């Protein structure tokens, strides 16, 4: 009987997660007080709640909560924020405010209900890059896929001249997916997604911006074979209306409507997109080829910042190499190499661009290791002289070198790390035959030393950083020295961490400015489950003569202070 007592007394209900409340106070003093040269960066007072428990009943039911919200009634620009409108936000505006997050996802076996703000990824060409406040479900009976979600991804924001707020239309979204999946074998799914701006959702409406409407339909086919081989395919078609204020139907020969999902008008366009990946994955070696094509008119509101009219082809790999005497790998490499064709539809502006990234880590021995990184990013867009939209081409190349050396003796361990990064950014903007170029080069060097004592509980750290940013005829230089000290008190119930940082800055030919930041974090374990955390910081900045004129702002300064304290309860 005693052998089974623990199993019999075990509760079928378990709770994990955390529950917390935090207060943050902010202070700012400026000298001189007039003219104004520095604005507050935070609310003067703020109380936030973080409620994130997960309740499990047996093996089949779970109820996760994620409530993160502020008591401030108007903490985001909107019709209720006094910008182009009056009044406080209502209950629905409060819980859907982008500064807050309310999410509940109860799940029983294969059925999940989704309520509140969700970030859902259905596929690479349909939707997956936006948060939507609403309701939906995710059902997977016997391997079938049945998903649906609807809600609001963007609140309406009234435009304003003073203060300058461009405004935005309220955007409603819905998304759905049906299909069949067997883990490790295959996934076949149809996805559909729609977004629509509401005409009267902001008053006055955004200046120079038209309400849009878009619908996308895609088919996904992922196949997985023995020995790690895979084939992933997706094709999609989009219908996008650039100005839903225009009345349907489209002109003769124009895009046909796809009712009941979208009704097209003269501003509507139709286009296609596709992705394909083939390769092999294993424990110590991956290799694959991926291609992606986005038509000039392809647009989905599930990925609103995706660049269209391009084709990418990349070779991707990951491998481990160089074993030590124990059989462990000393080298890990993750890399991709390929080419992007921009403006595919326009033969006069069509161009090729190299794309690639690399992360190469090597552990030479117990003392030395080296990490090398490279990343290339850029895009190219066609302009429109009728709407006064410039064409933009930019390329960013980032290189990083990070060697580190570790040594120890009987009393302590030492880590010395050097990190050098170089970033080169080039941009060309063309509008009405006027070409503007921007070149920006940045060098950053960071040297860090961290000792760890075996017989002492203190945790010091030291670092020096030099930053240089150069553009034509101007450069910014920063030299930062930082040191910190941490450790426990009161039989490890209190943990302290202090940091002191000084920065000497130089902007072009102006005189130097000075910045001193001090911070202290105090964590007190009241019980095993209840913690009290307090954070104090002060930031003093003294300008040189970069604000002159007027001469009264020479050596102007400000002092910012932040006080944050809160209680956190954690279920074990």
Coordinates of C-alpha atoms in Angstrom, one line a residue:
X1 CA 0.0 0.0 0.0
X2 CA 2.8 2.4 0.8
X3 CA 4.5 1.7 -2.5
X4 CA 1.5 3.2 -4.3
X5 CA 0.7 6.1 -1.9
X6 CA 2.8 8.7 -3.8
X7 CA 1.0 7.8 -7.1
X8 CA -2.4 7.9 -5.4
X9 CA -1.8 11.2 -3.7
X10 CA -0.4 12.9 -6.8
X11 CA -2.7 15.7 -8.0
X12 CA -3.9 15.4 -11.6
X13 CA -3.6 19.2 -11.8
X14 CA -0.2 20.9 -12.3
X15 CA 0.6 24.6 -12.6
X16 CA 3.8 26.0 -14.0
X17 CA 4.8 29.5 -15.2
X18 CA 5.0 32.8 -13.4
X19 CA 2.9 35.7 -12.0
X20 CA 4.3 39.2 -11.6
X21 CA 3.7 42.9 -11.1
X22 CA 6.2 45.6 -11.8
X23 CA 6.3 49.4 -11.1
X24 CA 8.6 51.6 -13.1
X25 CA 9.3 55.3 -12.3
X26 CA 11.2 57.6 -14.6
X27 CA 12.8 61.0 -13.9
X28 CA 14.4 63.6 -16.1
X29 CA 16.1 66.9 -15.4
X30 CA 17.7 69.1 -18.1
X31 CA 20.0 72.0 -18.0
X32 CA 19.2 74.5 -19.3
X33 CA 15.4 74.1 -19.3
X34 CA 15.0 76.3 -22.3
X35 CA 15.2 76.0 -25.2
X36 CA 14.0 72.4 -25.3
X37 CA 16.7 69.9 -26.5
X38 CA 15.9 66.5 -24.9
X39 CA 12.5 64.8 -24.6
X40 CA 11.4 62.2 -22.0
X41 CA 11.8 58.6 -23.4
X42 CA 9.5 56.8 -21.0
X43 CA 6.2 57.4 -19.1
X44 CA 6.8 59.1 -15.7
X45 CA 5.0 56.2 -14.0
X46 CA 4.1 52.8 -15.2
X47 CA 2.7 49.6 -13.7
X48 CA 2.8 46.4 -15.7
X49 CA 1.3 43.0 -15.0
X50 CA 2.8 39.7 -16.3
X51 CA 0.5 36.7 -15.8
X52 CA 1.8 33.6 -17.5
X53 CA 0.7 30.4 -15.8
X54 CA 0.2 27.1 -17.6
X55 CA -2.4 24.7 -16.1
X56 CA -2.3 21.0 -17.0
X57 CA -5.0 18.6 -16.0
X58 CA -4.0 15.0 -16.6
X59 CA -2.1 14.2 -19.8
X60 CA -4.7 15.6 -22.3
X61 CA -5.7 19.1 -21.2
X62 CA -3.5 22.3 -20.9
X63 CA -4.5 25.9 -20.4
X64 CA -1.6 28.4 -21.0
X65 CA -2.2 32.1 -20.3
X66 CA 0.0 35.0 -21.4
X67 CA -1.3 38.3 -20.1
X68 CA 1.2 41.2 -20.2
X69 CA -0.4 44.6 -19.9
X70 CA 0.0 48.1 -18.5
X71 CA -2.4 50.2 -16.3
X72 CA -1.8 53.3 -18.4
X73 CA -5.0 53.9 -20.4
X74 CA -3.4 55.7 -23.3
X75 CA 0.0 54.2 -24.0
X76 CA -0.1 53.9 -27.8
X77 CA -1.1 56.4 -30.5
X78 CA -4.7 55.8 -31.6
X79 CA -8.1 57.5 -31.9
X80 CA -8.4 57.3 -28.1
X81 CA -5.0 58.9 -27.4
X82 CA -6.0 62.5 -28.0
X83 CA -4.2 62.6 -31.3
X84 CA -6.7 63.7 -33.9
X85 CA -9.5 62.5 -31.5
X86 CA -10.6 62.7 -27.9
X87 CA -11.4 60.2 -25.2
X88 CA -9.9 57.2 -23.4
X89 CA -9.7 53.8 -24.9
X90 CA -12.5 51.3 -24.4
X91 CA -12.1 47.7 -23.1
X92 CA -11.6 46.2 -26.6
X93 CA -9.1 48.9 -27.5
X94 CA -7.3 48.2 -24.2
X95 CA -6.9 44.5 -24.7
X96 CA -6.0 44.9 -28.4
X97 CA -3.5 47.7 -27.8
X98 CA -0.1 46.8 -29.3
X99 CA 1.5 47.8 -26.0
X100 CA -0.4 45.0 -24.2
X101 CA -0.6 41.3 -24.8
X102 CA -3.5 39.0 -24.0
X103 CA -3.3 35.4 -25.1
X104 CA -5.1 32.2 -24.0
X105 CA -4.7 28.8 -25.8
X106 CA -6.6 26.0 -24.1
X107 CA -5.8 22.6 -25.7
X108 CA -7.5 19.2 -25.3
X109 CA -5.7 16.3 -27.1
X110 CA -5.6 17.5 -30.8
X111 CA -7.9 20.5 -30.4
X112 CA -6.6 23.9 -29.5
X113 CA -8.6 27.1 -29.1
X114 CA -6.6 30.4 -29.8
X115 CA -7.8 33.6 -28.2
X116 CA -6.2 37.1 -28.0
X117 CA -2.9 38.1 -29.6
X118 CA -1.3 35.3 -31.6
X119 CA 1.7 35.1 -33.9
X120 CA 0.8 32.3 -36.3
X121 CA 3.0 30.9 -39.0
X122 CA 1.0 28.9 -41.6
X123 CA 3.6 28.8 -44.4
X124 CA 6.4 30.9 -46.1
X125 CA 4.2 32.4 -48.7
X126 CA 0.8 32.9 -46.9
X127 CA 1.1 34.3 -43.4
X128 CA 3.6 34.2 -40.5
X129 CA 5.2 37.6 -39.8
X130 CA 2.4 39.5 -38.0
X131 CA 0.6 39.5 -34.6
X132 CA -3.2 39.4 -34.9
X133 CA -5.6 40.0 -32.0
X134 CA -8.7 37.8 -32.4
X135 CA -9.9 34.2 -32.1
X136 CA -9.4 30.9 -33.9
X137 CA -8.6 27.2 -33.6
X138 CA -6.0 24.6 -34.5
X139 CA -7.4 21.1 -35.0
X140 CA -5.3 18.0 -35.8
X141 CA -7.6 14.9 -35.7
X142 CA -5.7 11.8 -36.9
X143 CA -3.1 13.8 -38.7
X144 CA -5.5 16.1 -40.5
X145 CA -4.9 19.9 -40.3
X146 CA -7.8 22.3 -39.8
X147 CA -6.8 25.9 -38.8
X148 CA -8.6 29.2 -38.8
X149 CA -8.0 32.6 -37.1
X150 CA -9.5 36.0 -37.6
X151 CA -8.8 39.4 -35.9
X152 CA -7.1 42.7 -36.2
X153 CA -3.4 43.2 -37.0
X154 CA -3.3 47.0 -36.9
X155 CA -5.4 49.5 -35.0
X156 CA -6.7 52.6 -36.6
X157 CA -4.5 55.6 -35.9
X158 CA -5.7 59.2 -36.7
X159 CA -3.2 61.3 -38.6
X160 CA -1.9 64.5 -37.0
X161 CA 0.3 67.4 -38.0
X162 CA 1.1 68.4 -34.4
X163 CA 2.4 66.1 -33.0
X164 CA 3.5 64.6 -36.3
X165 CA 1.7 61.3 -36.6
X166 CA 1.3 59.8 -40.1
X167 CA -1.7 57.7 -39.1
X168 CA -2.9 54.2 -40.3
X169 CA -6.0 52.4 -41.3
X170 CA -7.4 49.6 -39.1
X171 CA -6.5 46.3 -40.8
X172 CA -8.6 43.1 -40.2
X173 CA -7.1 39.7 -41.1
X174 CA -8.2 36.1 -41.4
X175 CA -6.3 33.0 -42.3
X176 CA -7.1 29.3 -42.8
X177 CA -5.3 26.1 -43.5
X178 CA -6.5 22.5 -44.3
X179 CA -4.4 19.5 -45.0
X180 CA -2.8 16.3 -43.8
X181 CA 0.4 15.7 -41.9
X182 CA 2.5 12.8 -40.6
X183 CA 5.5 13.9 -38.6
X184 CA 8.8 13.0 -40.2
X185 CA 7.0 11.8 -43.4
X186 CA 5.0 14.5 -45.2
X187 CA 2.8 17.6 -44.9
X188 CA 0.3 18.6 -47.6
X189 CA -1.7 21.8 -46.9
X190 CA -3.8 24.5 -48.6
X191 CA -3.5 27.9 -47.0
X192 CA -5.5 31.1 -47.5
X193 CA -5.1 34.5 -45.9
X194 CA -6.7 37.9 -46.3
X195 CA -6.2 41.4 -45.0
X196 CA -8.4 44.4 -45.5
X197 CA -8.0 48.0 -44.4
X198 CA -11.2 49.7 -43.1
X199 CA -11.9 53.0 -44.9
X200 CA -13.4 54.9 -42.0
X201 CA -11.2 53.6 -39.2
X202 CA -9.2 56.8 -38.8
X203 CA -10.2 60.4 -38.8
X204 CA -8.5 62.2 -40.4
X205 CA -7.2 59.4 -42.6
X206 CA -3.5 58.8 -43.3
X207 CA -2.2 61.4 -45.6
X208 CA -1.1 60.1 -49.0
X209 CA -2.0 56.5 -48.1
X210 CA -4.7 54.4 -49.7
X211 CA -6.6 51.6 -48.0
X212 CA -5.6 48.2 -49.3
X213 CA -7.0 44.7 -49.6
X214 CA -5.3 41.5 -50.4
X215 CA -5.9 37.7 -50.7
X216 CA -3.4 34.9 -51.1
X217 CA -3.9 31.2 -51.7
X218 CA -1.1 28.7 -51.5
X219 CA -0.4 24.9 -51.6
X220 CA 2.4 23.4 -49.5
X221 CA 3.9 19.9 -50.1
X222 CA 6.7 18.8 -47.8
X223 CA 8.1 15.3 -48.2
X224 CA 10.7 13.6 -45.9
X225 CA 12.5 10.4 -46.8
X226 CA 14.9 7.9 -45.3
X227 CA 18.4 8.9 -44.4
X228 CA 17.4 12.6 -44.0
X229 CA 16.5 13.5 -47.6
X230 CA 13.7 16.0 -48.0
X231 CA 11.8 17.9 -50.7
X232 CA 9.8 21.0 -49.7
X233 CA 7.6 22.9 -52.3
X234 CA 5.1 25.7 -52.1
X235 CA 3.3 27.7 -54.8
X236 CA 1.0 30.7 -54.2
X237 CA -1.2 33.2 -56.0
X238 CA -2.1 36.7 -54.7
X239 CA -4.7 39.2 -55.6
X240 CA -3.9 42.7 -54.2
X241 CA -6.0 45.9 -54.4
X242 CA -3.7 49.0 -54.0
X243 CA -6.7 51.4 -53.5
X244 CA -9.9 49.9 -52.2
X245 CA -11.6 53.3 -52.4
X246 CA -12.0 52.8 -56.2
X247 CA -15.2 51.2 -57.3
X248 CA -15.3 47.8 -59.0
X249 CA -15.3 46.2 -61.6
X250 CA -11.8 46.2 -63.1
X251 CA -11.4 47.4 -66.7
X252 CA -11.7 45.0 -69.6
X253 CA -8.8 42.7 -69.6
X254 CA -8.0 43.5 -66.0
X255 CA -7.8 41.2 -63.0
X256 CA -10.9 39.0 -62.4
X257 CA -12.5 39.0 -59.0
X258 CA -12.3 35.8 -56.8
X259 CA -15.6 36.0 -55.0
X260 CA -16.5 35.7 -52.2
X261 CA -12.9 36.2 -51.0
X262 CA -12.0 39.5 -52.9
X263 CA -13.7 41.8 -55.4
X264 CA -11.2 43.5 -57.7
X265 CA -11.2 47.0 -59.0
X266 CA -9.0 49.0 -61.5
X267 CA -6.1 49.1 -59.0
X268 CA -6.0 45.3 -58.4
X269 CA -3.1 43.1 -59.5
X270 CA -2.5 39.4 -59.6
X271 CA 0.8 37.5 -59.4
X272 CA 2.5 34.3 -58.3
X273 CA 5.2 33.1 -56.0
X274 CA 7.0 29.8 -55.4
X275 CA 9.6 28.2 -53.2
X276 CA 11.5 24.9 -53.5
X277 CA 14.0 23.2 -51.3
X278 CA 15.8 19.9 -51.7
X279 CA 18.6 18.4 -49.6
X280 CA 19.7 16.1 -46.8
X281 CA 20.0 16.4 -43.1
X282 CA 22.0 14.3 -40.6
X283 CA 23.6 14.6 -37.2
X284 CA 26.8 16.2 -38.3
X285 CA 26.2 17.3 -41.9
X286 CA 23.4 19.2 -43.7
X287 CA 23.4 20.2 -47.4
X288 CA 20.5 21.7 -49.4
X289 CA 19.5 24.0 -52.2
X290 CA 16.7 26.5 -52.0
X291 CA 15.0 28.6 -54.6
X292 CA 12.4 31.4 -54.1
X293 CA 10.6 33.4 -56.7
X294 CA 8.3 36.4 -55.9
X295 CA 6.5 38.1 -58.8
X296 CA 6.4 41.9 -59.2
X297 CA 2.8 42.0 -58.1
X298 CA 2.9 39.3 -55.4
X299 CA 1.9 40.7 -52.0
X300 CA 0.6 39.0 -48.9
X301 CA -0.5 40.9 -45.8
X302 CA 0.8 38.0 -43.7
X303 CA 4.4 39.2 -44.7
X304 CA 3.8 43.0 -45.3
X305 CA 7.5 43.8 -45.6
X306 CA 8.5 41.1 -48.0
X307 CA 10.3 42.4 -51.1
X308 CA 8.6 41.3 -54.4
X309 CA 9.9 41.0 -57.9
X310 CA 13.0 38.9 -57.1
X311 CA 14.4 35.4 -57.4
X312 CA 16.8 33.8 -54.8
X313 CA 18.9 30.7 -55.2
X314 CA 21.1 29.6 -52.2
X315 CA 23.1 26.6 -51.2
X316 CA 22.9 26.0 -47.5
X317 CA 25.1 23.7 -45.3
X318 CA 25.9 22.9 -41.8
X319 CA 28.7 20.5 -40.6
X320 CA 30.8 19.5 -37.7
X321 CA 34.5 18.6 -38.2
X322 CA 37.9 18.1 -36.5
X323 CA 37.5 15.7 -33.6
X324 CA 39.5 15.9 -30.5
X325 CA 41.0 13.0 -28.6
X326 CA 37.7 12.3 -26.8
X327 CA 35.8 12.1 -30.1
X328 CA 34.0 15.5 -29.7
X329 CA 33.9 17.9 -32.7
X330 CA 36.1 21.0 -32.4
X331 CA 34.6 22.9 -35.4
X332 CA 31.0 23.9 -36.3
X333 CA 30.2 25.7 -39.6
X334 CA 26.8 27.1 -40.7
X335 CA 26.8 28.8 -44.1
X336 CA 24.7 29.7 -47.1
X337 CA 25.9 31.0 -50.5
X338 CA 23.8 32.2 -53.4
X339 CA 22.6 34.9 -55.7
X340 CA 19.5 37.2 -55.8
X341 CA 18.1 38.6 -59.0
X342 CA 16.3 41.9 -58.3
X343 CA 13.7 43.5 -60.6
X344 CA 13.1 40.3 -62.5
X345 CA 10.2 41.8 -64.5
X346 CA 12.1 44.8 -65.7
X347 CA 14.9 44.1 -68.2
X348 CA 16.3 47.7 -67.9
X349 CA 16.8 47.6 -64.1
X350 CA 17.3 43.9 -63.6
X351 CA 20.4 43.1 -61.6
X352 CA 22.2 40.4 -59.8
X353 CA 23.3 40.5 -56.1
X354 CA 25.4 38.2 -54.1
X355 CA 23.8 36.9 -50.8
X356 CA 25.5 34.8 -48.2
X357 CA 26.2 34.3 -44.5
X358 CA 28.7 32.3 -42.5
X359 CA 29.2 31.4 -38.8
X360 CA 32.3 29.4 -38.2
X361 CA 33.3 28.3 -34.7
X362 CA 36.5 26.5 -33.8
X363 CA 37.7 25.3 -30.4
X364 CA 41.5 24.9 -31.0
X365 CA 42.2 23.6 -27.5
X366 CA 41.1 24.1 -23.9
X367 CA 42.4 27.7 -24.0
X368 CA 41.7 29.1 -27.5
X369 CA 38.6 29.4 -29.6
X370 CA 37.7 31.5 -32.5
X371 CA 34.3 32.5 -34.0
X372 CA 34.1 34.1 -37.5
X373 CA 30.9 35.5 -39.0
X374 CA 29.9 37.1 -42.2
X375 CA 26.5 38.4 -43.3
X376 CA 25.3 40.0 -46.5
X377 CA 21.9 41.7 -46.9
X378 CA 20.3 44.0 -49.3
X379 CA 17.4 44.8 -51.6
X380 CA 16.5 46.6 -54.7
X381 CA 13.2 48.2 -55.5
X382 CA 11.8 50.1 -58.5
X383 CA 10.6 53.6 -58.1
X384 CA 7.5 55.3 -59.4
X385 CA 7.9 58.9 -60.7
X386 CA 4.2 59.4 -61.0
X387 CA 3.7 58.9 -57.2
X388 CA 7.1 60.4 -56.5
X389 CA 8.5 57.1 -55.1
X390 CA 12.3 56.7 -55.5
X391 CA 14.0 53.5 -56.6
X392 CA 16.3 52.2 -53.8
X393 CA 19.3 49.8 -53.9
X394 CA 21.2 49.0 -50.8
X395 CA 23.7 46.4 -49.7
X396 CA 25.1 45.7 -46.2
X397 CA 28.1 43.6 -45.5
X398 CA 29.0 42.6 -41.9
X399 CA 32.2 40.8 -40.8
X400 CA 32.9 39.7 -37.3
X401 CA 36.1 38.1 -35.7
X402 CA 35.9 36.9 -32.1
X403 CA 38.9 35.1 -30.6
X404 CA 38.8 34.3 -26.9
X405 CA 41.4 32.8 -24.5
X406 CA 40.6 31.0 -21.2
X407 CA 43.1 30.0 -18.5
X408 CA 42.8 28.9 -14.9
X409 CA 44.7 28.0 -11.8
X410 CA 43.6 26.5 -8.5
X411 CA 41.9 29.7 -7.3
X412 CA 40.2 31.1 -10.4
X413 CA 39.2 30.9 -14.0
X414 CA 39.9 33.7 -16.5
X415 CA 38.3 34.6 -19.8
X416 CA 39.7 37.2 -22.2
X417 CA 37.6 37.9 -25.3
X418 CA 38.2 40.3 -28.2
X419 CA 35.4 41.0 -30.6
X420 CA 35.9 43.0 -33.8
X421 CA 33.1 43.8 -36.2
X422 CA 33.1 45.7 -39.5
X423 CA 29.9 46.9 -41.2
X424 CA 29.8 48.4 -44.7
X425 CA 26.5 49.9 -45.9
X426 CA 26.0 51.3 -49.4
X427 CA 22.7 52.8 -50.7
X428 CA 21.7 54.4 -54.0
X429 CA 18.5 56.3 -54.4
X430 CA 17.2 57.5 -57.8
X431 CA 14.3 59.8 -58.4
X432 CA 13.6 61.9 -61.5
X433 CA 17.2 61.2 -62.8
X434 CA 18.7 62.5 -59.5
X435 CA 21.0 59.9 -57.9
X436 CA 21.8 60.1 -54.2
X437 CA 24.4 57.8 -52.7
X438 CA 25.0 56.9 -49.1
X439 CA 28.1 55.2 -47.7
X440 CA 28.3 54.2 -44.1
X441 CA 31.2 52.3 -42.6
X442 CA 31.3 51.1 -39.0
X443 CA 34.1 49.6 -36.9
X444 CA 33.6 48.2 -33.4
X445 CA 36.3 46.7 -31.2
X446 CA 35.3 45.2 -27.8
X447 CA 37.8 43.8 -25.3
X448 CA 36.3 41.9 -22.3
X449 CA 37.8 40.3 -19.3
X450 CA 35.8 38.1 -16.9
X451 CA 37.4 36.3 -13.9
X452 CA 35.6 33.6 -12.0
X453 CA 36.7 32.8 -8.5
X454 CA 36.4 29.2 -7.2
X455 CA 36.6 30.2 -3.5
X456 CA 34.9 33.6 -3.6
X457 CA 31.3 34.5 -4.6
X458 CA 32.1 37.8 -6.2
X459 CA 31.5 38.2 -9.9
X460 CA 33.6 41.1 -11.5
X461 CA 33.7 42.0 -15.2
X462 CA 35.7 44.6 -17.2
X463 CA 35.4 45.8 -20.8
X464 CA 36.7 48.5 -23.2
X465 CA 34.9 49.3 -26.4
X466 CA 35.9 51.6 -29.3
X467 CA 33.2 52.5 -31.9
X468 CA 33.9 54.4 -35.2
X469 CA 31.1 55.3 -37.7
X470 CA 32.1 57.1 -40.9
X471 CA 30.0 58.7 -43.6
X472 CA 31.3 61.1 -46.2
X473 CA 32.6 64.3 -44.5
X474 CA 31.5 63.2 -41.0
X475 CA 32.5 60.6 -38.4
X476 CA 31.4 59.5 -34.9
X477 CA 33.8 58.1 -32.3
X478 CA 33.0 56.6 -29.0
X479 CA 35.3 55.1 -26.3
X480 CA 33.5 53.2 -23.6
X481 CA 35.0 51.8 -20.4
X482 CA 32.8 49.5 -18.2
X483 CA 33.2 47.5 -15.0
X484 CA 30.8 45.5 -12.9
X485 CA 30.7 43.6 -9.7
X486 CA 28.1 41.1 -8.4
X487 CA 27.6 38.6 -5.7
X488 CA 25.3 37.1 -3.1
X489 CA 24.5 38.4 0.4
X490 CA 22.4 37.1 3.4
X491 CA 23.2 33.4 2.9
X492 CA 22.5 33.7 -0.9
X493 CA 19.0 35.1 -0.4
X494 CA 20.0 38.4 -2.0
X495 CA 21.9 38.7 -5.3
X496 CA 23.5 42.1 -6.2
X497 CA 24.8 43.2 -9.6
X498 CA 26.3 46.7 -10.1
X499 CA 27.6 48.2 -13.3
X500 CA 29.5 51.5 -14.1
X501 CA 30.0 52.8 -17.6
X502 CA 31.8 55.9 -18.9
X503 CA 31.7 56.9 -22.6
X504 CA 33.7 59.7 -24.2
X505 CA 32.1 60.7 -27.5
X506 CA 33.3 62.8 -30.5
X507 CA 30.9 63.9 -33.3
X508 CA 32.8 65.3 -36.3
X509 CA 34.7 68.5 -35.5
X510 CA 32.5 69.3 -32.4
X511 CA 34.0 69.2 -28.9
X512 CA 33.7 65.9 -27.0
X513 CA 30.7 64.9 -25.0
X514 CA 30.6 62.8 -21.9
X515 CA 28.2 60.1 -20.7
X516 CA 28.2 58.3 -17.3
X517 CA 25.8 55.4 -16.6
X518 CA 25.5 53.6 -13.3
X519 CA 23.1 50.8 -12.5
X520 CA 22.3 48.4 -9.6
X521 CA 20.1 45.3 -9.7
X522 CA 18.9 43.7 -6.5
X523 CA 17.2 40.3 -6.5
X524 CA 15.8 39.1 -3.2
X525 CA 14.5 35.5 -2.8
X526 CA 11.7 35.9 -0.3
X527 CA 10.8 32.3 -0.6
X528 CA 11.7 29.5 -3.1
X529 CA 8.8 30.6 -5.3
X530 CA 8.6 34.4 -4.6
X531 CA 11.3 36.9 -5.7
X532 CA 11.5 40.6 -5.3
X533 CA 13.6 42.4 -8.0
X534 CA 14.7 46.0 -7.9
X535 CA 16.6 47.9 -10.6
X536 CA 18.1 51.4 -10.2
X537 CA 19.9 53.3 -12.9
X538 CA 21.1 56.8 -13.6
X539 CA 22.3 58.3 -16.9
X540 CA 24.1 61.6 -17.1
X541 CA 25.0 63.0 -20.5
X542 CA 26.9 66.3 -21.1
X543 CA 27.0 67.6 -24.6
X544 CA 30.0 69.4 -26.2
X545 CA 29.1 72.2 -28.6
X546 CA 27.2 70.1 -31.1
X547 CA 23.8 71.8 -30.1
X548 CA 25.2 75.3 -30.8
X549 CA 23.4 77.5 -31.9
X550 CA 22.1 78.8 -29.6
X551 CA 25.3 79.3 -27.5
X552 CA 23.2 78.6 -24.3
X553 CA 23.2 74.9 -25.3
X554 CA 27.0 74.6 -25.2
X555 CA 27.7 72.0 -22.5
X556 CA 24.0 71.3 -22.0
X557 CA 23.3 68.2 -20.0
X558 CA 20.5 66.0 -18.8
X559 CA 20.1 63.4 -16.0
X560 CA 17.8 60.4 -16.5
X561 CA 16.9 58.1 -13.6
X562 CA 14.9 54.9 -13.7
X563 CA 13.5 52.9 -10.7
X564 CA 11.9 49.6 -11.4
X565 CA 10.7 47.2 -8.7
X566 CA 8.5 44.1 -8.8
X567 CA 7.4 40.8 -7.4
X568 CA 7.5 37.6 -9.3
X569 CA 5.9 34.3 -8.2
X570 CA 7.0 31.1 -10.0
X571 CA 5.2 27.8 -9.8
X572 CA 7.7 25.0 -9.7

